[in-house]
PDB file of C-alpha atoms in Angstrom:
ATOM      1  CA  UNK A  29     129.758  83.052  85.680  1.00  0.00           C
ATOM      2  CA  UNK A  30     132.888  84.680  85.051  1.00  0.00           C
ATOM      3  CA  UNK A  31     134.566  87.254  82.635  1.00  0.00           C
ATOM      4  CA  UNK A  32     138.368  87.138  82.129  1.00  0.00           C
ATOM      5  CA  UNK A  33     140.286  89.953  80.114  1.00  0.00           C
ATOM      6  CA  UNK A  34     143.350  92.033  79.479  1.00  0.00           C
ATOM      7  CA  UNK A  35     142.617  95.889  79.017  1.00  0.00           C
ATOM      8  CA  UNK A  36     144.801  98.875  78.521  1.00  0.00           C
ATOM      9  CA  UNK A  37     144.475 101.766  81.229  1.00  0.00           C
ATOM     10  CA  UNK A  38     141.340 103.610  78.816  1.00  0.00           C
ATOM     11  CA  UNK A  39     139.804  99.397  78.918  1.00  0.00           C
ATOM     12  CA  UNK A  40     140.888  98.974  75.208  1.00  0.00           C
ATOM     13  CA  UNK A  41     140.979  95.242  74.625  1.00  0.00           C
ATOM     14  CA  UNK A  42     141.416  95.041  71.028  1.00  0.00           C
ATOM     15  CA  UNK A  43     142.506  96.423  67.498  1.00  0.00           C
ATOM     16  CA  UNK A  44     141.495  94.839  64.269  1.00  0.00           C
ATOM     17  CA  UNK A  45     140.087  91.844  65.846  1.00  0.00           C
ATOM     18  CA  UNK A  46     143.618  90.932  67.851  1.00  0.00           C
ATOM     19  CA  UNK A  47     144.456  90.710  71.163  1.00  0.00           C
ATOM     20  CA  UNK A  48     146.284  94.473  72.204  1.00  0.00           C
ATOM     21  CA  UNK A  49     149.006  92.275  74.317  1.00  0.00           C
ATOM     22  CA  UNK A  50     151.268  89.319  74.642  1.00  0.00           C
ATOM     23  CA  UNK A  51     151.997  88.253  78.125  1.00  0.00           C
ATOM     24  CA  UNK A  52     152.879  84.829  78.968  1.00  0.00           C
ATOM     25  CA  UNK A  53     152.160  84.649  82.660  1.00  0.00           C
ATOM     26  CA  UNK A  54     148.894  86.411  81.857  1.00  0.00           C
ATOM     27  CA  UNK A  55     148.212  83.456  79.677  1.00  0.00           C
ATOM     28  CA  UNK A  56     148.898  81.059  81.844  1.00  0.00           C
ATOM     29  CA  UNK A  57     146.805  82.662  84.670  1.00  0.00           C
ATOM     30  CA  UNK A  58     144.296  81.931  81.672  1.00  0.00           C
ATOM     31  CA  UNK A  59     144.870  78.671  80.886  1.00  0.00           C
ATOM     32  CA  UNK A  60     145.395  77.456  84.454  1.00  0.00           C
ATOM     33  CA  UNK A  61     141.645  79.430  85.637  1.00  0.00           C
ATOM     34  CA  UNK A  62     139.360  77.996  82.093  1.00  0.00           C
ATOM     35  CA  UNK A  63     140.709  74.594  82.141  1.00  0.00           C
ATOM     36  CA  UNK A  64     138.070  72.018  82.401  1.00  0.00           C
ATOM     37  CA  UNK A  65     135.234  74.749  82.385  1.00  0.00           C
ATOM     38  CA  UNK A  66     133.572  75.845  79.643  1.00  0.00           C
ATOM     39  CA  UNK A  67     134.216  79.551  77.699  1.00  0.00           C
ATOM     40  CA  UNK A  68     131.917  81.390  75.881  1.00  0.00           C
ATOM     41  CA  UNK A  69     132.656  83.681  73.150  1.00  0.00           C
ATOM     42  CA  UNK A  70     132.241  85.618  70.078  1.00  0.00           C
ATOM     43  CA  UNK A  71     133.008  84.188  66.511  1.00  0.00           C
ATOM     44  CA  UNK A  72     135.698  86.571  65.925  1.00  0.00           C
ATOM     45  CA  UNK A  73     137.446  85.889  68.458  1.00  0.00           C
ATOM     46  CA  UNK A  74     137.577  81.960  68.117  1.00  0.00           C
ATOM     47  CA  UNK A  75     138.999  82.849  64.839  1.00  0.00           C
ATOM     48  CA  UNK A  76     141.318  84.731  66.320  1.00  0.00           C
ATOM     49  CA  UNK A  77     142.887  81.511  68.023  1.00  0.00           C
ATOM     50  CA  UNK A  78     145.628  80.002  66.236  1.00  0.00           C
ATOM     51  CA  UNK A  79     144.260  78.183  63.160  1.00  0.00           C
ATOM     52  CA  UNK A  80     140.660  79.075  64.516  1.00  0.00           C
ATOM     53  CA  UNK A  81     140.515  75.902  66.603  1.00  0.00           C
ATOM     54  CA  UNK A  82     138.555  75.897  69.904  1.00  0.00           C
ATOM     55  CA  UNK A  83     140.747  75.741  73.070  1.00  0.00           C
ATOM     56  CA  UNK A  84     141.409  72.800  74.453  1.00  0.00           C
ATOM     57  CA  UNK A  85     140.294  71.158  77.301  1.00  0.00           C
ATOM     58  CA  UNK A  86     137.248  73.299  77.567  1.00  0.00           C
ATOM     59  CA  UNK A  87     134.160  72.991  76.567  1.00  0.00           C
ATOM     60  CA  UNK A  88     134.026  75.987  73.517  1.00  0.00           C
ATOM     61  CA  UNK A  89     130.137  77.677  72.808  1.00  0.00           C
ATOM     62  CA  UNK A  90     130.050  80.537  70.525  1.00  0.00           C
ATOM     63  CA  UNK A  91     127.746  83.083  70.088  1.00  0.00           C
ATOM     64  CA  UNK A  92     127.487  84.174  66.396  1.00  0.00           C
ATOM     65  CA  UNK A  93     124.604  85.332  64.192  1.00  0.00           C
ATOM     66  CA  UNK A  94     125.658  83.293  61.749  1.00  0.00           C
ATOM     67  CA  UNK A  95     123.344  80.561  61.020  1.00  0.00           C
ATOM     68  CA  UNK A  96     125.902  78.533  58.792  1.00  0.00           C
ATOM     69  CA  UNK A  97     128.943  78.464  60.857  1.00  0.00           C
ATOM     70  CA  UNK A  98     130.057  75.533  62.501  1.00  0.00           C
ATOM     71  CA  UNK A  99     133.282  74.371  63.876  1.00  0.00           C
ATOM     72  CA  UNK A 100     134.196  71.173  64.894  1.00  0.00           C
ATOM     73  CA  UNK A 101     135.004  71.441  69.024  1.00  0.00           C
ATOM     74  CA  UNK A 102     133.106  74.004  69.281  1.00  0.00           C
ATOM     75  CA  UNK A 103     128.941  74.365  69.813  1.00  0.00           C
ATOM     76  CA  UNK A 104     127.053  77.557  68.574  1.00  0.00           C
ATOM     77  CA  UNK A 105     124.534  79.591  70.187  1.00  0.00           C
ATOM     78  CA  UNK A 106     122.471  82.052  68.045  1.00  0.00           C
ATOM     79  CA  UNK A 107     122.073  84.217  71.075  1.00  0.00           C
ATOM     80  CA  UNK A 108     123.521  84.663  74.460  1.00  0.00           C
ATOM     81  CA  UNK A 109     119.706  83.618  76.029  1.00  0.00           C
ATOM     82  CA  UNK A 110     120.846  80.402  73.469  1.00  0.00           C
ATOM     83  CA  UNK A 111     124.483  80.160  75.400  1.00  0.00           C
ATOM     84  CA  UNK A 112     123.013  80.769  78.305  1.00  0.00           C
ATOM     85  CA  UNK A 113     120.742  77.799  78.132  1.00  0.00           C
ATOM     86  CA  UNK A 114     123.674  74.901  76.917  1.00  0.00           C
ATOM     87  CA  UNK A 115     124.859  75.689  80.144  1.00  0.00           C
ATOM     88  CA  UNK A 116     121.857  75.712  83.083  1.00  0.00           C
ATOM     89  CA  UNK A 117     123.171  74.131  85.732  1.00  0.00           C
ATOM     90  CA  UNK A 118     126.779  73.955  85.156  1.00  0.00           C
ATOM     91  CA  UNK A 119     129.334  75.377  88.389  1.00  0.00           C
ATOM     92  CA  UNK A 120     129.067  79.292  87.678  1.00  0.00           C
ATOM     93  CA  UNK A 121     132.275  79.222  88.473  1.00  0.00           C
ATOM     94  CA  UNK A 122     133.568  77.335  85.581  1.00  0.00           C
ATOM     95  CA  UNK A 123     132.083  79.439  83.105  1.00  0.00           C
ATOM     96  CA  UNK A 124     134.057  82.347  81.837  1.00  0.00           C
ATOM     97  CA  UNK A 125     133.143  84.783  79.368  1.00  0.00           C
ATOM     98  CA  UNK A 126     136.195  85.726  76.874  1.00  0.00           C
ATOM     99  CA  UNK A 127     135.543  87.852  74.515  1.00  0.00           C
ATOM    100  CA  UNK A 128     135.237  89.761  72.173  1.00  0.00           C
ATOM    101  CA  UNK A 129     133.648  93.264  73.299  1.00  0.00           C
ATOM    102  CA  UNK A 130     129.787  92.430  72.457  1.00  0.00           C
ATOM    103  CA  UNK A 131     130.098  89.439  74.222  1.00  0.00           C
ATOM    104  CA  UNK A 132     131.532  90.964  76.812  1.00  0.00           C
ATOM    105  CA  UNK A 133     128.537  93.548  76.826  1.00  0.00           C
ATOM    106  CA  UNK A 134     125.998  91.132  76.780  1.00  0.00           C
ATOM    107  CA  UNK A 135     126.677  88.754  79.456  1.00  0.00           C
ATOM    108  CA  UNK A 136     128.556  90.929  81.724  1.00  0.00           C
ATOM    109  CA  UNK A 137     125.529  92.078  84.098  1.00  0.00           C
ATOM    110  CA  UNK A 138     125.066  88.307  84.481  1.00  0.00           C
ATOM    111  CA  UNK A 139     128.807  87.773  85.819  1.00  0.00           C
ATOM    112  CA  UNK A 140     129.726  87.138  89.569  1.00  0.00           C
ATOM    113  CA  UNK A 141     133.473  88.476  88.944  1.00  0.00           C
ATOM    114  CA  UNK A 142     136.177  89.835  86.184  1.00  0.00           C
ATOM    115  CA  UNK A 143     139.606  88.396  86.250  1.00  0.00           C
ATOM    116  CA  UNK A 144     141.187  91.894  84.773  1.00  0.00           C
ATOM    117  CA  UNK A 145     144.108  92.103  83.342  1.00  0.00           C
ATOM    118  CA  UNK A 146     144.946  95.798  83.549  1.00  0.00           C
ATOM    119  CA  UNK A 147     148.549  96.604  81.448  1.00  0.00           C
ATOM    120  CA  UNK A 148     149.669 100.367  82.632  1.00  0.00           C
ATOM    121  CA  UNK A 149     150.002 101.682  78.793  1.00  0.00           C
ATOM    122  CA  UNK A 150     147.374 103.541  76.456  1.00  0.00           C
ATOM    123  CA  UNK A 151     147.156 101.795  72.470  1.00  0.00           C
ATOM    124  CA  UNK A 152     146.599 104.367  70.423  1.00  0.00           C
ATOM    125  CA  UNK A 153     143.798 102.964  67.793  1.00  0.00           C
ATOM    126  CA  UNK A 154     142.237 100.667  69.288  1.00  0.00           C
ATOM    127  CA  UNK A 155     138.512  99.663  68.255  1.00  0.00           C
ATOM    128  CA  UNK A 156     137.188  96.924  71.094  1.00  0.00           C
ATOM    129  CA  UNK A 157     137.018  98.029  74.417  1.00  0.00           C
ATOM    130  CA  UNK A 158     135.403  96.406  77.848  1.00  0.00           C
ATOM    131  CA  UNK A 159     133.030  98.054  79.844  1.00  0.00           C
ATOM    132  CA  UNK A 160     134.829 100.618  82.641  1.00  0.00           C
ATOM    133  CA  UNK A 161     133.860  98.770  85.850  1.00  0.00           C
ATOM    134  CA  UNK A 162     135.309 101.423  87.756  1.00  0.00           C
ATOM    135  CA  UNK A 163     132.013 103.728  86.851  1.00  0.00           C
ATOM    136  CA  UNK A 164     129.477 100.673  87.081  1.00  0.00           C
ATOM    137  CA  UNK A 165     127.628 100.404  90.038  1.00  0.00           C
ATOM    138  CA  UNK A 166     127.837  97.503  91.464  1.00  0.00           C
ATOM    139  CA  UNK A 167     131.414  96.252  90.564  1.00  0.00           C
ATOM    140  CA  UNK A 168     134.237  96.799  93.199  1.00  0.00           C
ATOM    141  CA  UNK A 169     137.328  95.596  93.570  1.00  0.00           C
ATOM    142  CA  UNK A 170     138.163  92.911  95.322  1.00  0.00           C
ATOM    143  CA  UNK A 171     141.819  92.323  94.673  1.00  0.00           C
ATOM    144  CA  UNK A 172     144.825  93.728  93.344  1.00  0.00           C
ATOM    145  CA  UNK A 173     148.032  91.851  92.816  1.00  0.00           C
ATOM    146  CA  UNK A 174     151.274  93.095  92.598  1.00  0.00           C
ATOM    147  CA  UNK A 175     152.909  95.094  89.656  1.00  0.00           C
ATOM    148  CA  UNK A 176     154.748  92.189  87.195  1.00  0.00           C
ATOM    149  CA  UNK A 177     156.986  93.509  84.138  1.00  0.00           C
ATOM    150  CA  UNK A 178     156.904  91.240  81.131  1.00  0.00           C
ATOM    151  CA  UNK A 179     157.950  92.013  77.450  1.00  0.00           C
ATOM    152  CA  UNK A 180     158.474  95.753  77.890  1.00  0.00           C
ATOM    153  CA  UNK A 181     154.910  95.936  79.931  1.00  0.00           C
ATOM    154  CA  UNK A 182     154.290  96.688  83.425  1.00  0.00           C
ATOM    155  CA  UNK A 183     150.720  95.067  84.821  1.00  0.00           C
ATOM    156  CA  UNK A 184     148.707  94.019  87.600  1.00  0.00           C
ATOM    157  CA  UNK A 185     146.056  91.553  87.758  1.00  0.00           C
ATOM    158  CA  UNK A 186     142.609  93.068  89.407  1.00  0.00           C
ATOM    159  CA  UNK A 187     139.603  90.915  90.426  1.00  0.00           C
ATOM    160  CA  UNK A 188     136.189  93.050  90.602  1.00  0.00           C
ATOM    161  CA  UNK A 189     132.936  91.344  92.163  1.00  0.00           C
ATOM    162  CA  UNK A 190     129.319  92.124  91.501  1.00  0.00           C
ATOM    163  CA  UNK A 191     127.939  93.087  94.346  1.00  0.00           C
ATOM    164  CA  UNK A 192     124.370  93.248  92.449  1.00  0.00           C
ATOM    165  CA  UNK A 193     124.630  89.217  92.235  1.00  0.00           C
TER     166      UNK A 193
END
């Protein structure tokens, strides 16, 4: 399994349940890595998708304590031990973690790598953050790309591997 994020240089993710960034090659990476897997996330932030649909061309499990939601496109877990069982045997490598930051906190020991984002700005105010795997043990890095600048934004994509898994 694998987590997939954007992060600030302090690992802020989010403000006010919204993404802290807009970067359209970032998406893409996105896009182009989920497609045909399946991505597991929080409620909040498949509401934070445009009109709160599940993304397409995936299959969509979210984890939410809420015993009433339901969305069509989209399967619910009560727990991540529920998520984790819709998907035994599926390629590890086609599952990806999203979001938001208690998802990320759950399932995170149980990832083989983090396609990071890492955008070289601080937000100011931000409320979600992802786990600093620069002081886990365990997690090194096992790629850095080059510096691109995009909408005002300089940032590098970083892949980290668990060397506990």
């Amino acid at each position: 399994m694998n987590a997939i994020v954007v992060v600030d240089q302090n690992w802020a993710i989010g403000r006010d349940g919204d993404l802290l960034f807009s970067l359209p090659t970032d998406m893409k990476r996105f896009r182009s890595m989920t497609i045909g897997g399946t991505v597991i996330m929080g409620r909040k932030t498949l509401e934070s998708f445009p009109g709160g649909k599940p993304l397409p061309k995936r299959r969509n499990i979210v984890i939410t304590h809420n015993t009433g939601f339901a969305r069509e496109g989209a399967e619910v877990a009560l727990s991540a031990d529920e998520a984790l069982k819709l998907v035994e045997g599926e390629d590890p490598d086609k599952l990806w973690i999203i979001g938001g930051g208690s998802v990320y906190a759950m399932l995170l020991s149980r990832c083989r790598r983090v396609y990071l984002t890492r955008v070289e700005t601080q937000v100011e105010e931000s409320d979600t953050y992802f786990p600093n795997l620069d002081k886990l043990p365990g997690w090194e890095i096992e790629y850095t790309g080059e510096p691109v600048t995009e909408n005002g934004l300089t940032y590098r994509f970083i892949d980290y591997i668990n060397k506990k898994i």
